PDB file of C-alpha atoms in Angstrom:
ATOM      1  CA  MET A   1      58.798  71.834  39.989  1.00  0.00           C
ATOM      2  CA  ASN A   2      59.555  74.695  42.538  1.00  0.00           C
ATOM      3  CA  ILE A   3      58.330  75.241  45.929  1.00  0.00           C
ATOM      4  CA  GLU A   4      57.988  78.480  47.374  1.00  0.00           C
ATOM      5  CA  SER A   5      59.465  77.804  51.063  1.00  0.00           C
ATOM      6  CA  HIS A   6      61.988  75.193  52.198  1.00  0.00           C
ATOM      7  CA  ARG A   7      59.245  73.496  54.682  1.00  0.00           C
ATOM      8  CA  THR A   8      58.788  69.798  54.307  1.00  0.00           C
ATOM      9  CA  GLY A   9      55.152  70.191  54.431  1.00  0.00           C
ATOM     10  CA  ASP A  10      54.959  72.320  51.408  1.00  0.00           C
ATOM     11  CA  LEU A  11      56.843  69.604  49.464  1.00  0.00           C
ATOM     12  CA  ASN A  12      54.764  67.044  50.779  1.00  0.00           C
ATOM     13  CA  ARG A  13      51.482  69.027  49.748  1.00  0.00           C
ATOM     14  CA  VAL A  14      52.942  69.249  46.304  1.00  0.00           C
ATOM     15  CA  LEU A  15      53.606  65.617  46.045  1.00  0.00           C
ATOM     16  CA  GLN A  16      50.033  64.626  47.090  1.00  0.00           C
ATOM     17  CA  VAL A  17      48.377  66.918  45.116  1.00  0.00           C
ATOM     18  CA  ASN A  18      50.100  65.417  42.068  1.00  0.00           C
ATOM     19  CA  GLY A  19      49.552  62.059  43.093  1.00  0.00           C
ATOM     20  CA  TRP A  20      53.176  60.982  43.724  1.00  0.00           C
ATOM     21  CA  ALA A  21      52.748  60.438  47.468  1.00  0.00           C
ATOM     22  CA  PRO A  22      51.736  57.264  48.603  1.00  0.00           C
ATOM     23  CA  LEU A  23      48.028  56.488  49.861  1.00  0.00           C
ATOM     24  CA  PRO A  24      47.521  56.016  53.181  1.00  0.00           C
ATOM     25  CA  SER A  25      46.600  52.309  52.739  1.00  0.00           C
ATOM     26  CA  ALA A  26      49.952  51.593  51.172  1.00  0.00           C
ATOM     27  CA  ARG A  27      52.155  49.082  52.742  1.00  0.00           C
ATOM     28  CA  ARG A  28      55.199  51.032  52.137  1.00  0.00           C
ATOM     29  CA  ASP A  29      56.326  54.386  51.274  1.00  0.00           C
ATOM     30  CA  ALA A  30      56.896  54.993  47.583  1.00  0.00           C
ATOM     31  CA  SER A  31      60.246  55.865  46.374  1.00  0.00           C
ATOM     32  CA  ILE A  32      60.701  59.190  44.780  1.00  0.00           C
ATOM     33  CA  MET A  33      63.529  60.758  42.947  1.00  0.00           C
ATOM     34  CA  LEU A  34      63.352  64.506  41.979  1.00  0.00           C
ATOM     35  CA  LEU A  35      65.599  65.165  39.328  1.00  0.00           C
ATOM     36  CA  PRO A  36      65.983  68.539  38.167  1.00  0.00           C
ATOM     37  CA  LEU A  37      68.656  70.069  36.331  1.00  0.00           C
ATOM     38  CA  MET A  38      70.581  72.373  38.472  1.00  0.00           C
ATOM     39  CA  SER A  39      72.826  74.769  36.715  1.00  0.00           C
ATOM     40  CA  GLY A  40      73.594  78.366  37.169  1.00  0.00           C
ATOM     41  CA  ASP A  41      70.854  80.417  38.604  1.00  0.00           C
ATOM     42  CA  LEU A  42      68.498  77.746  38.578  1.00  0.00           C
ATOM     43  CA  ALA A  43      70.279  75.950  41.216  1.00  0.00           C
ATOM     44  CA  ALA A  44      69.995  79.018  43.747  1.00  0.00           C
ATOM     45  CA  ASN A  45      66.146  78.432  43.290  1.00  0.00           C
ATOM     46  CA  LEU A  46      66.088  74.787  43.773  1.00  0.00           C
ATOM     47  CA  ARG A  47      67.561  75.074  47.270  1.00  0.00           C
ATOM     48  CA  ASN A  48      64.263  75.097  48.944  1.00  0.00           C
ATOM     49  CA  MET A  49      63.261  71.782  47.385  1.00  0.00           C
ATOM     50  CA  GLU A  50      66.725  70.503  48.232  1.00  0.00           C
ATOM     51  CA  ILE A  51      66.168  71.419  51.839  1.00  0.00           C
ATOM     52  CA  ALA A  52      62.375  70.113  51.899  1.00  0.00           C
ATOM     53  CA  SER A  53      63.097  66.888  50.562  1.00  0.00           C
ATOM     54  CA  ARG A  54      65.830  65.841  53.294  1.00  0.00           C
ATOM     55  CA  ASN A  55      63.170  65.239  55.569  1.00  0.00           C
ATOM     56  CA  ILE A  56      60.707  63.308  53.743  1.00  0.00           C
ATOM     57  CA  SER A  57      61.412  59.329  54.024  1.00  0.00           C
ATOM     58  CA  GLY A  58      61.910  57.818  50.398  1.00  0.00           C
ATOM     59  CA  VAL A  59      62.452  60.815  48.595  1.00  0.00           C
ATOM     60  CA  SER A  60      65.645  61.768  46.916  1.00  0.00           C
ATOM     61  CA  MET A  61      67.226  64.517  44.948  1.00  0.00           C
ATOM     62  CA  MET A  62      70.061  64.338  42.277  1.00  0.00           C
ATOM     63  CA  ASN A  63      71.228  66.697  39.751  1.00  0.00           C
ATOM     64  CA  ALA A  64      70.185  65.403  36.224  1.00  0.00           C
ATOM     65  CA  ALA A  65      73.713  65.906  35.142  1.00  0.00           C
ATOM     66  CA  ASP A  66      75.033  63.370  37.710  1.00  0.00           C
ATOM     67  CA  ALA A  67      72.164  60.819  37.544  1.00  0.00           C
ATOM     68  CA  GLU A  68      72.973  57.169  37.387  1.00  0.00           C
ATOM     69  CA  VAL A  69      70.653  54.432  35.502  1.00  0.00           C
ATOM     70  CA  TYR A  70      70.755  52.149  38.727  1.00  0.00           C
ATOM     71  CA  GLU A  71      69.611  54.867  41.094  1.00  0.00           C
ATOM     72  CA  ILE A  72      66.859  56.127  38.718  1.00  0.00           C
ATOM     73  CA  LEU A  73      65.724  52.290  38.603  1.00  0.00           C
ATOM     74  CA  ARG A  74      65.440  52.222  42.426  1.00  0.00           C
ATOM     75  CA  HIS A  75      62.597  54.670  42.365  1.00  0.00           C
ATOM     76  CA  ASP A  76      59.067  54.008  42.021  1.00  0.00           C
ATOM     77  CA  TYR A  77      58.584  57.995  40.705  1.00  0.00           C
ATOM     78  CA  LEU A  78      60.975  59.831  38.703  1.00  0.00           C
ATOM     79  CA  ILE A  79      59.892  63.519  38.792  1.00  0.00           C
ATOM     80  CA  MET A  80      61.969  65.879  36.283  1.00  0.00           C
ATOM     81  CA  ASP A  81      61.585  69.178  34.633  1.00  0.00           C
ATOM     82  CA  ARG A  82      61.835  69.434  30.815  1.00  0.00           C
ATOM     83  CA  ASN A  83      65.515  70.399  30.793  1.00  0.00           C
ATOM     84  CA  ALA A  84      66.565  67.430  32.765  1.00  0.00           C
ATOM     85  CA  LEU A  85      64.662  65.235  30.144  1.00  0.00           C
ATOM     86  CA  ASP A  86      66.319  66.973  27.396  1.00  0.00           C
ATOM     87  CA  LEU A  87      69.685  66.147  28.811  1.00  0.00           C
ATOM     88  CA  LEU A  88      68.864  62.451  29.689  1.00  0.00           C
ATOM     89  CA  GLN A  89      67.489  61.927  26.335  1.00  0.00           C
ATOM     90  CA  SER A  90      70.707  63.550  24.503  1.00  0.00           C
ATOM     91  CA  ILE A  91      72.981  61.318  27.150  1.00  0.00           C
ATOM     92  CA  LEU A  92      71.028  58.425  26.548  1.00  0.00           C
ATOM     93  CA  LYS A  93      70.531  58.406  22.681  1.00  0.00           C
ATOM     94  CA  PRO A  94      71.928  55.605  20.649  1.00  0.00           C
ATOM     95  CA  MET A  95      74.581  56.794  18.223  1.00  0.00           C
TER      96      MET A  95
END
């Protein structure tokens, strides 16, 4: 997932369009973890998402390479790209 600008409203719209943001009738905000694999040139492209996510309550962002199981389990939604999923599968794969 990549957003065009660093504006919080743009990221909020992406979350709402995809059904990841809480409904107005929800009693609490959903907690969302954005888990991209930030490496090399890709890290520069994710800078907008990192800046935008800082201002949204309940949204956190972490590099997939640094992901911790406890942090993942604390969130209602886990949003990751395919590269991050492949990395987590290789790390968590039983021997």
